[in-house]
Coordinates of C-alpha atoms in Angstrom, one line a residue:
M1 CA 135.6 116.6 103.4
K2 CA 135.1 119.1 100.7
K3 CA 132.1 119.3 98.4
I4 CA 133.0 118.5 94.8
I5 CA 131.0 118.7 91.6
I6 CA 133.3 117.1 89.1
G7 CA 132.8 118.2 85.5
V8 CA 132.3 116.3 82.3
S9 CA 130.2 117.4 79.4
V10 CA 129.6 115.0 76.5
L11 CA 127.6 115.2 73.2
L12 CA 126.4 111.7 72.3
L13 CA 125.4 110.0 69.1
T14 CA 122.8 107.2 68.7
L15 CA 124.3 103.9 69.8
M16 CA 122.8 100.8 68.2
Q17 CA 122.9 98.6 71.4
T18 CA 122.2 101.3 73.9
H19 CA 119.2 100.7 76.2
A20 CA 117.0 103.7 77.1
Q21 CA 113.4 102.4 77.3
T22 CA 111.5 100.7 80.0
V23 CA 108.2 98.9 80.2
Y24 CA 107.0 101.5 82.6
D25 CA 107.1 104.1 79.9
A26 CA 105.4 101.8 77.4
V27 CA 102.4 101.1 79.8
D28 CA 101.7 104.9 79.8
F29 CA 101.8 105.0 76.0
A30 CA 99.5 102.0 75.7
T31 CA 96.9 103.2 78.2
K32 CA 94.0 105.5 77.3
D33 CA 92.1 107.7 79.7
L34 CA 88.3 108.1 79.7
D35 CA 88.0 111.3 77.7
G36 CA 86.0 112.8 74.9
T37 CA 82.6 114.5 74.8
A38 CA 80.9 115.3 78.1
R39 CA 78.0 112.9 77.1
F40 CA 80.5 110.1 76.4
V41 CA 82.3 110.7 79.7
G42 CA 79.1 111.1 81.7
M43 CA 78.0 107.7 80.6
G44 CA 81.4 106.2 81.6
G45 CA 82.3 105.6 77.9
A46 CA 79.9 102.7 77.8
M47 CA 78.5 103.6 74.4
G48 CA 80.2 101.1 72.1
A49 CA 76.8 99.4 71.3
L50 CA 74.6 102.5 71.7
G51 CA 76.7 104.6 69.3
G52 CA 75.5 108.0 68.2
D53 CA 78.3 110.0 69.8
I54 CA 81.4 111.4 68.1
S55 CA 83.7 109.8 70.7
T56 CA 82.5 106.3 69.9
M57 CA 84.7 106.3 66.7
G58 CA 87.7 105.7 69.1
T59 CA 86.1 102.7 70.8
N60 CA 83.7 101.1 68.3
P61 CA 83.9 102.7 64.9
A62 CA 80.4 101.4 64.0
G63 CA 78.9 103.8 66.5
I64 CA 79.1 106.6 63.8
G65 CA 76.8 104.5 61.6
I66 CA 73.9 105.3 63.9
Y67 CA 74.0 109.0 62.8
R68 CA 71.2 110.3 60.5
S69 CA 72.3 113.9 60.6
N70 CA 75.5 116.0 60.7
D71 CA 77.1 116.7 64.1
A72 CA 79.9 119.0 65.3
S73 CA 81.2 119.6 68.8
L74 CA 84.1 120.8 70.9
S75 CA 84.9 120.2 74.6
F76 CA 86.9 121.9 77.3
S77 CA 87.7 120.8 80.9
Y78 CA 89.3 121.8 84.1
S79 CA 91.2 119.0 86.0
A80 CA 92.7 118.8 89.5
L81 CA 95.2 116.0 90.3
S82 CA 96.4 115.3 93.8
T83 CA 99.0 112.8 94.9
E84 CA 99.3 111.4 98.4
A85 CA 102.4 109.4 99.3
K86 CA 102.7 107.5 102.6
Y87 CA 106.1 106.2 103.7
L88 CA 107.1 105.0 107.2
G89 CA 104.2 106.8 108.8
N90 CA 104.8 110.2 107.0
T91 CA 102.5 111.6 104.4
Y92 CA 103.7 113.8 101.5
N93 CA 101.2 115.6 99.2
A94 CA 101.5 117.2 95.8
S95 CA 99.0 118.6 93.3
K96 CA 98.6 120.0 89.9
N97 CA 95.6 121.8 88.3
R98 CA 95.1 122.9 84.7
W99 CA 92.7 123.8 81.9
N100 CA 92.5 121.4 78.9
F101 CA 91.2 121.5 75.4
D102 CA 89.8 117.9 75.2
N103 CA 87.9 117.3 72.1
I104 CA 86.8 118.6 68.7
G105 CA 84.9 116.5 66.2
V106 CA 82.5 116.4 63.2
V107 CA 80.3 113.8 61.5
F108 CA 78.9 114.2 58.0
S109 CA 76.0 111.9 57.4
T110 CA 74.9 110.9 53.8
K111 CA 71.6 109.3 53.2
I112 CA 71.6 106.6 50.5
G113 CA 68.0 105.5 50.5
N114 CA 65.0 104.2 52.6
Q115 CA 64.6 100.9 50.8
T116 CA 68.2 100.1 49.8
T117 CA 70.4 97.7 51.8
L118 CA 72.9 100.5 52.4
R119 CA 70.9 103.3 54.1
Y120 CA 73.6 105.7 55.2
V121 CA 77.3 106.3 54.7
N122 CA 78.8 108.6 57.4
F123 CA 82.2 110.1 57.6
G124 CA 83.8 111.5 60.8
F125 CA 86.8 113.1 62.3
N126 CA 87.6 113.5 66.0
Y127 CA 90.5 114.9 68.0
H128 CA 90.7 114.1 71.7
K129 CA 93.2 113.8 74.5
A130 CA 93.8 110.1 74.8
N131 CA 96.0 110.3 77.9
T132 CA 97.6 113.0 80.1
F133 CA 100.9 112.5 81.9
N134 CA 100.7 115.4 84.3
R135 CA 101.7 114.2 87.7
N136 CA 103.9 115.5 90.6
M137 CA 105.3 113.6 93.6
W138 CA 107.7 114.0 96.4
M139 CA 108.8 112.0 99.4
A140 CA 111.7 111.6 101.9
G141 CA 112.8 109.3 104.8
D142 CA 115.0 106.6 106.2
L143 CA 116.1 104.1 103.5
Q144 CA 116.2 101.2 106.0
G145 CA 119.9 100.4 105.3
H146 CA 119.3 100.4 101.5
S147 CA 120.9 102.8 99.1
Q148 CA 120.6 103.7 95.4
L149 CA 124.4 103.3 95.3
F150 CA 123.9 99.5 95.7
Q151 CA 122.1 99.4 92.4
I152 CA 124.8 101.6 90.8
A153 CA 127.5 99.3 92.1
G154 CA 125.7 96.2 90.8
M155 CA 125.4 97.7 87.3
T156 CA 129.1 98.5 87.4
D157 CA 130.3 95.0 88.3
G158 CA 132.8 93.6 85.9
L159 CA 134.1 96.9 84.5
T160 CA 137.8 97.2 84.5
P161 CA 140.2 100.2 84.5
E162 CA 140.5 99.8 80.7
H163 CA 136.8 100.9 80.5
W164 CA 137.5 104.0 82.6
N165 CA 140.8 104.9 80.9
S166 CA 139.4 104.5 77.4
G167 CA 138.1 108.1 77.4
A168 CA 134.6 109.3 76.5
I169 CA 133.0 106.9 79.0
F170 CA 129.5 108.4 78.5
D171 CA 129.4 107.1 74.9
N172 CA 131.1 103.8 75.6
N173 CA 128.5 101.1 74.8
D174 CA 129.7 98.9 77.6
I175 CA 129.2 101.5 80.3
G176 CA 125.8 102.6 81.6
W177 CA 125.3 106.2 82.5
L178 CA 124.6 105.4 86.2
S179 CA 128.0 103.6 86.3
A180 CA 129.7 106.5 84.5
L181 CA 128.2 109.1 86.8
G182 CA 128.9 107.0 89.9
W183 CA 132.5 106.6 88.9
E184 CA 133.2 110.2 88.1
G185 CA 131.3 111.3 91.2
Y186 CA 133.4 109.0 93.5
L187 CA 130.4 107.0 94.5
V188 CA 131.7 103.5 93.6
S189 CA 135.1 101.8 93.5
P190 CA 136.4 98.3 93.0
S191 CA 136.3 95.9 95.9
T192 CA 138.9 93.4 96.9
S193 CA 136.3 90.9 97.9
S194 CA 136.7 89.0 94.6
L195 CA 140.4 88.5 95.0
P196 CA 142.0 85.5 96.6
D197 CA 142.2 86.0 100.4
D198 CA 146.0 86.1 100.5
I199 CA 146.1 88.7 97.7
A200 CA 143.5 90.8 99.4
D201 CA 145.4 90.6 102.6
Q202 CA 148.6 91.8 100.9
I203 CA 146.7 94.8 99.6
A204 CA 145.1 95.4 102.9
N205 CA 148.6 95.4 104.5
S206 CA 149.5 98.4 102.3
Q207 CA 151.5 96.4 99.8
G208 CA 149.7 98.5 97.2
K209 CA 148.9 102.2 97.2
L210 CA 146.2 104.4 95.9
N211 CA 146.4 105.8 92.4
P212 CA 145.5 109.5 92.9
E213 CA 144.2 109.7 89.3
N214 CA 141.8 106.8 89.7
F215 CA 140.1 107.3 93.1
G216 CA 139.3 103.9 94.6
Y217 CA 141.6 101.6 92.6
Y218 CA 143.5 100.5 95.6
P219 CA 146.0 98.1 94.1
I220 CA 146.6 99.6 90.7
L221 CA 150.0 101.1 91.3
G222 CA 152.8 100.1 93.5
E223 CA 156.4 101.2 94.0
N224 CA 157.7 103.6 91.3
N225 CA 154.1 103.8 89.9
Q226 CA 154.4 100.2 88.6
P227 CA 151.2 98.2 88.2
Y228 CA 150.7 95.2 90.4
Y229 CA 150.5 91.8 88.8
I230 CA 149.4 88.4 90.3
D231 CA 152.1 85.8 89.7
N232 CA 150.1 83.0 88.0
V233 CA 152.7 80.5 89.3
S234 CA 153.2 81.5 92.9
G235 CA 150.0 83.5 93.4
E236 CA 152.0 86.4 94.9
L237 CA 151.8 90.1 94.1
T238 CA 154.6 91.1 91.8
F239 CA 155.6 94.1 89.6
N240 CA 156.6 91.9 86.7
S241 CA 154.2 91.2 83.9
V242 CA 156.0 87.9 83.1
T243 CA 157.2 85.2 85.5
N244 CA 159.0 82.0 84.3
G245 CA 157.9 82.8 80.8
Q246 CA 154.3 82.9 81.7
P247 CA 152.2 86.1 81.5
N248 CA 150.9 87.4 84.8
E249 CA 147.5 89.0 85.4
K250 CA 147.1 92.6 86.6
A251 CA 145.7 92.6 90.1
Y252 CA 142.9 95.0 89.3
E253 CA 141.6 92.8 86.4
N254 CA 140.4 90.3 89.0
Y255 CA 137.9 92.9 90.3
G256 CA 134.4 91.8 89.6
F257 CA 132.5 93.6 92.3
Y258 CA 132.3 97.3 93.1
T259 CA 131.8 98.8 96.6
T260 CA 130.3 102.1 97.4
V261 CA 130.7 105.0 99.8
A262 CA 127.3 104.3 101.5
G263 CA 127.3 104.0 105.3
D264 CA 125.1 101.9 107.5
A265 CA 122.1 104.3 107.6
P266 CA 121.5 106.0 104.2
Y267 CA 118.8 108.7 104.3
L268 CA 116.7 110.0 101.5
R269 CA 116.8 113.8 101.8
E270 CA 114.3 114.2 99.0
Y271 CA 112.8 112.5 96.0
R272 CA 110.9 114.7 93.7
S273 CA 109.4 114.0 90.2
H274 CA 107.5 116.2 87.7
E275 CA 105.8 114.6 84.8
S276 CA 104.0 116.4 82.0
G277 CA 102.8 116.0 78.4
G278 CA 100.1 113.9 76.8
L279 CA 98.9 111.6 74.0
D280 CA 96.8 113.3 71.4
Q281 CA 94.6 111.1 69.2
Y282 CA 93.2 112.0 65.8
D283 CA 90.6 109.6 64.4
F284 CA 89.3 109.4 60.8
N285 CA 86.2 107.3 60.4
V286 CA 83.9 105.9 57.8
A287 CA 80.7 104.0 58.9
F288 CA 77.8 102.3 57.2
N289 CA 74.2 101.6 58.1
L290 CA 72.8 98.4 56.6
N291 CA 69.0 98.0 56.8
D292 CA 69.0 99.8 60.1
R293 CA 70.0 96.5 61.7
V294 CA 73.7 96.2 61.0
Y295 CA 76.3 99.0 61.4
L296 CA 79.9 98.7 60.3
G297 CA 82.8 101.1 60.8
L298 CA 86.5 101.6 60.2
T299 CA 88.7 104.2 62.1
V300 CA 92.3 105.1 61.3
G301 CA 93.9 106.6 64.4
A302 CA 96.9 108.9 64.3
Y303 CA 98.8 109.7 67.5
D304 CA 101.1 112.5 68.7
L305 CA 103.0 111.7 71.8
D306 CA 105.0 114.0 74.1
Y307 CA 106.2 112.9 77.5
N308 CA 108.5 114.8 79.9
K309 CA 109.8 113.6 83.2
Y310 CA 112.2 115.3 85.6
T311 CA 113.4 113.5 88.8
L312 CA 115.6 114.6 91.6
Y313 CA 117.1 112.0 94.0
N314 CA 119.0 113.4 96.9
E315 CA 120.6 110.9 99.3
D316 CA 122.7 111.2 102.5
S317 CA 124.6 108.1 101.9
Q318 CA 126.5 108.2 105.2
G319 CA 123.6 108.9 107.5
R320 CA 121.3 111.8 108.0
D321 CA 123.1 115.2 107.5
G322 CA 126.2 113.3 106.3
A323 CA 127.9 113.3 103.0
G324 CA 125.8 112.4 100.0
Y325 CA 124.9 113.2 96.4
K326 CA 122.1 114.5 94.2
L327 CA 121.1 112.9 91.0
E328 CA 118.9 114.8 88.5
S329 CA 117.4 113.1 85.5
Y330 CA 115.8 114.7 82.4
N331 CA 113.8 112.6 80.0
N332 CA 111.7 113.5 76.9
I333 CA 110.0 110.9 74.7
S334 CA 108.2 112.2 71.6
G335 CA 106.9 110.8 68.3
G336 CA 103.9 109.5 66.5
G337 CA 101.9 106.4 65.9
V338 CA 99.1 104.9 63.9
D339 CA 96.5 102.2 64.5
F340 CA 93.3 100.8 62.8
K341 CA 90.0 100.0 64.4
L342 CA 87.2 97.8 63.0
G343 CA 83.7 97.7 64.6
A344 CA 80.2 96.3 64.2
I345 CA 76.9 96.9 65.9
I346 CA 74.1 94.4 65.4
R347 CA 70.4 94.5 66.3
P348 CA 69.8 90.7 66.4
F349 CA 66.0 91.0 66.9
Q350 CA 64.0 93.3 64.6
Y351 CA 61.6 94.6 67.2
S352 CA 64.0 94.6 70.1
P353 CA 66.1 97.6 71.2
L354 CA 69.0 95.3 72.2
R355 CA 72.2 96.1 70.4
I356 CA 75.5 94.1 70.4
G357 CA 78.8 95.7 69.6
L358 CA 82.1 94.2 68.7
A359 CA 85.4 96.0 68.0
I360 CA 89.0 95.1 67.5
H361 CA 91.9 97.6 67.6
T362 CA 95.3 96.8 66.1
P363 CA 98.4 97.8 68.1
I364 CA 99.5 101.3 68.0
F365 CA 102.7 101.3 65.9
Y366 CA 104.9 104.1 67.4
K367 CA 108.1 105.7 66.1
L368 CA 109.6 107.5 69.1
T369 CA 112.7 109.5 70.0
H370 CA 114.0 109.4 73.6
T371 CA 116.1 112.4 74.7
T372 CA 117.8 112.0 78.0
S373 CA 120.5 113.7 80.2
A374 CA 121.6 113.6 83.8
V375 CA 123.4 115.8 86.4
L376 CA 125.2 114.4 89.4
T377 CA 126.4 116.5 92.3
S378 CA 128.6 114.6 94.8
D379 CA 129.9 115.5 98.2
F380 CA 132.5 112.7 98.3
A381 CA 136.2 113.5 97.8
E382 CA 139.5 113.7 99.6
E383 CA 140.0 116.8 101.7
V384 CA 142.8 118.1 99.4
I385 CA 140.2 118.6 96.6
D386 CA 138.6 122.0 96.6
T387 CA 137.4 122.5 93.1
R388 CA 133.8 123.2 91.9
N389 CA 133.1 121.8 88.5
Y390 CA 130.0 120.5 86.8
L391 CA 129.3 116.9 86.1
K392 CA 126.8 116.5 83.3
G393 CA 126.1 113.5 81.0
G394 CA 125.2 115.2 77.7
D395 CA 121.9 114.9 75.9
M396 CA 121.4 111.7 73.9
N397 CA 118.8 111.1 71.2
F398 CA 117.7 107.5 70.8
E399 CA 115.1 106.4 68.2
Y400 CA 113.1 103.2 68.5
Q401 CA 109.8 101.6 67.7
L402 CA 107.1 100.5 70.1
K403 CA 104.1 98.2 69.4
T404 CA 101.3 98.2 72.0
P405 CA 98.9 95.3 72.5
W406 CA 95.8 94.4 70.4
T407 CA 92.5 95.6 71.9
Y408 CA 89.3 93.5 72.0
N409 CA 86.0 95.1 72.8
V410 CA 82.5 93.7 73.3
S411 CA 79.5 95.8 74.3
L412 CA 75.8 95.8 74.9
G413 CA 73.2 98.5 74.6
Y414 CA 69.6 98.7 75.5
T415 CA 67.0 101.4 75.3
V416 CA 63.6 101.7 77.0
G417 CA 61.4 103.9 74.8
S418 CA 63.1 107.2 74.2
S419 CA 63.7 108.0 77.9
L420 CA 66.4 105.5 79.1
A421 CA 69.6 104.2 77.6
L422 CA 71.8 101.5 79.2
G423 CA 75.3 100.6 78.1
A424 CA 77.8 98.0 79.2
E425 CA 81.3 97.3 77.8
Y426 CA 84.2 95.0 78.3
E427 CA 87.7 95.4 76.9
Y428 CA 90.8 93.3 77.1
K429 CA 94.5 94.1 76.3
D430 CA 97.4 91.8 77.1
Y431 CA 100.2 94.2 78.1
S432 CA 102.8 91.4 78.2
N433 CA 102.7 91.5 74.3
I434 CA 104.2 95.0 74.2
K435 CA 107.2 94.8 71.8
F436 CA 110.2 97.1 71.4
Q437 CA 112.4 97.5 68.3
Y438 CA 115.3 99.5 67.2
S439 CA 114.8 102.1 64.5
D440 CA 115.8 99.6 61.8
G441 CA 113.2 97.0 63.0
M442 CA 115.6 94.8 64.9
D443 CA 114.1 93.4 68.1
M444 CA 115.1 94.9 71.4
Q445 CA 115.1 91.6 73.2
W446 CA 115.8 92.9 76.8
E447 CA 112.9 95.3 76.8
T448 CA 110.5 92.9 75.1
Q449 CA 111.3 90.1 77.6
E450 CA 110.8 92.6 80.4
S451 CA 107.2 93.1 79.1
K452 CA 106.6 89.4 79.5
N453 CA 108.3 89.4 83.0
C454 CA 106.5 92.4 84.4
L455 CA 103.2 92.9 82.6
K456 CA 99.9 91.0 82.2
G457 CA 96.5 91.3 80.6
V458 CA 94.3 94.2 81.6
H459 CA 90.5 93.9 81.9
T460 CA 88.3 97.0 81.6
L461 CA 84.6 97.2 82.5
R462 CA 82.5 100.2 81.6
L463 CA 78.9 100.8 82.7
G464 CA 76.7 103.8 81.8
A465 CA 73.1 105.1 81.9
E466 CA 71.2 108.1 80.5
Y467 CA 67.8 109.1 81.6
K468 CA 65.8 111.8 79.9
V469 CA 63.8 113.7 82.5
I470 CA 62.1 115.6 79.6
P471 CA 63.0 115.3 75.9
Q472 CA 65.4 118.3 76.2
F473 CA 67.1 117.4 79.5
S474 CA 69.1 114.3 80.5
L475 CA 70.8 112.9 83.5
R476 CA 73.8 110.5 83.2
A477 CA 76.0 108.3 85.3
G478 CA 78.8 105.9 84.7
Y479 CA 81.5 103.7 86.2
N480 CA 84.8 102.2 84.9
L481 CA 87.1 99.6 86.4
M482 CA 90.5 98.9 84.9
T483 CA 92.7 96.2 86.5
S484 CA 96.4 96.6 87.1
P485 CA 98.8 96.0 84.1
Y486 CA 101.6 94.9 86.4
Q487 CA 102.4 91.4 87.7
D488 CA 103.0 90.9 91.4
G489 CA 106.7 91.7 92.2
A490 CA 107.3 93.7 88.9
I491 CA 110.5 95.7 89.0
K492 CA 112.3 98.2 86.8
A493 CA 115.3 96.2 85.7
L494 CA 117.9 98.2 83.9
P495 CA 120.6 96.7 81.6
I496 CA 124.1 97.4 82.7
N497 CA 124.7 99.7 79.7
S498 CA 121.4 101.6 80.0
I499 CA 121.5 105.3 79.6
N500 CA 118.5 105.6 82.0
T501 CA 119.4 107.4 85.2
D502 CA 116.0 107.5 86.9
T503 CA 115.8 104.3 88.9
D504 CA 112.4 104.9 90.4
F505 CA 109.3 103.0 89.3
M506 CA 105.7 102.7 90.3
N507 CA 103.4 99.6 90.1
L508 CA 99.9 100.9 89.5
K509 CA 97.0 99.0 90.9
A510 CA 93.4 98.8 89.8
Q511 CA 91.8 102.1 88.6
N512 CA 88.2 103.2 89.5
T513 CA 86.4 106.0 87.7
Y514 CA 83.1 107.5 88.6
T515 CA 81.1 109.9 86.4
L516 CA 78.0 112.0 86.4
G517 CA 76.6 114.1 83.7
I518 CA 73.7 116.4 82.6
G519 CA 72.7 117.4 79.1
Y520 CA 70.5 119.8 77.2
R521 CA 69.1 119.1 73.6
G522 CA 67.6 121.8 71.5
S523 CA 66.4 121.6 67.9
M524 CA 70.0 122.2 66.7
F525 CA 72.2 123.3 69.6
Y526 CA 73.1 121.0 72.5
A527 CA 75.3 121.4 75.7
D528 CA 76.6 118.7 78.0
L529 CA 78.4 118.8 81.3
A530 CA 80.2 115.9 83.0
Y531 CA 82.1 115.3 86.2
K532 CA 84.7 112.6 86.4
L533 CA 86.5 111.3 89.6
N534 CA 89.4 108.9 89.0
S535 CA 91.1 107.1 91.9
Q536 CA 94.1 104.8 91.7
K537 CA 96.6 103.4 94.2
A538 CA 100.2 102.4 93.5
D539 CA 103.4 101.1 95.2
F540 CA 106.4 103.3 94.6
F541 CA 110.0 102.3 94.8
P542 CA 113.0 104.7 94.5
F543 CA 115.3 102.0 93.3
V544 CA 115.9 98.2 93.3
Y545 CA 119.1 96.2 93.4
S546 CA 120.0 92.5 93.3
E547 CA 121.7 90.3 95.9
A548 CA 122.9 86.8 95.3
D549 CA 122.0 84.1 97.7
G550 CA 123.7 81.0 96.4
N551 CA 122.3 80.3 93.0
V552 CA 119.3 82.5 93.7
T553 CA 119.1 86.3 92.9
N554 CA 116.9 88.3 95.1
Y555 CA 115.8 91.9 94.3
V556 CA 115.9 94.2 97.3
S557 CA 114.5 97.7 97.8
P558 CA 113.2 99.9 100.7
D559 CA 109.6 99.3 101.8
A560 CA 107.1 100.4 99.2
T561 CA 105.7 103.9 99.4
S562 CA 101.9 103.7 99.3
V563 CA 100.7 106.3 96.7
K564 CA 97.1 107.4 95.9
F565 CA 96.3 109.4 92.9
S566 CA 93.0 111.3 92.7
R567 CA 91.9 113.3 89.7
S568 CA 88.7 115.4 89.4
Q569 CA 87.7 116.7 86.1
V570 CA 84.8 118.8 84.9
L571 CA 84.0 118.7 81.1
L572 CA 81.8 121.0 79.0
T573 CA 80.8 120.1 75.5
L574 CA 79.1 122.5 73.1
G575 CA 77.7 121.2 69.8
M576 CA 75.3 121.4 66.9
R577 CA 73.4 118.9 64.9
F578 CA 72.4 120.0 61.4

């Protein structure tokens, strides 16, 4: 067997009904990390009712109403992310470290009067890193009799030679990119299993022969390169398209199922992924102080998203060290979005330090562009083939709209004199309400339905405390718990005409975040330092495919790879109140 890298290069235009997005991307774009000023992070972000920090305009806009002076700050951080993947007793580690510019913000406070109902009107701006997508992972091992090729074959079911012979298969709206790559790379071919037994037997008895121009179409051509037909009267194979005045059916048109070159013991040589990018958030705020008892705020948020993902999937489809293929996928999603946040803080009792905070965030309305391409290198071919070409599905740009869930936030704040501040916060988002739309506003029904099938409501709890050892020096601690956004058994289901070629997916579990902080306050200058430890587990699957059992469809994959993400981050904030 010779190694072959068959060559096709295609430049694609946007297709109205093409599918490129998944709920797994949308979850990342709807989720925000605990980030901002070091004081905010050190208290676990539980400052929605306490207010008085620039970062609160992103959670409860009314928090800026607490200010009675101007404030400006900027923050930097160093983060270290480690990934540990365990599969069939083997452990695979990856890591990534980097410096970050996390936050810059300013608040301008305007005093209206001491006796008026409206005491202060404050304006604020804050930039911060809402989420980072930096993550590396790799693994390998026995696939337990499963193969990614089974998913490719399932997505190819029902395609006929007319699809393959139509030309420009990568921009044919009926053909997914995995199917096109699998076909051109000799990974899938039609099966005779869907033909009547007697017809299949005739083919098996060499009554047809291979078409050398269409690898795998066993019964396409017969004697003198004539196509086979099934006589609709006798049920026999014939070279005639008409019998007794009735049109016959080409034998290959009865193919509904595709088989693959996978053997009995596929082996994953290597899976590797590299993700990068982030979600930048720009908040513009106005807040009001009413009688020093009620604080109201509005924040308009603008978002700049850039997400990159490279995956390499390398499989020995015919056993370890046997023939196989390598699939590389390149994806970039970029664009912008906007949301609106309303908040209130109330002191229900005049002489009590208790504060109650309420906030609601609209969905983020994204307009995004997904650019994708793929490269397949295949080792499968007849021995007579000895060419080395390049198989590449060309870049495709696909524009769409994404609407994240509404966010509901309630918080409590309590102070003991001027030395102790306590905060607690609860937030809820229903991720199953994520919606996808084409660029013209028409619903993307498949993807939106997948949100309902795979996702669920997410509960977030934030707790924080600050203790002033002396008026100038503070100690802080915080904790966050965010539940999983995925339903049990969630899978990455791809439509048959999807241009996605990365079949892997990861079901994230609950996320725990622990924080510590210290702070110094001078007459004008202040400095804060915080440490954050984020820990989250996940189940990783390289692919999933369907098997029919009577009227029931089962989804099958190798055993889950147990993944643990740990991220340590040190943040420094420098600021001035004036």
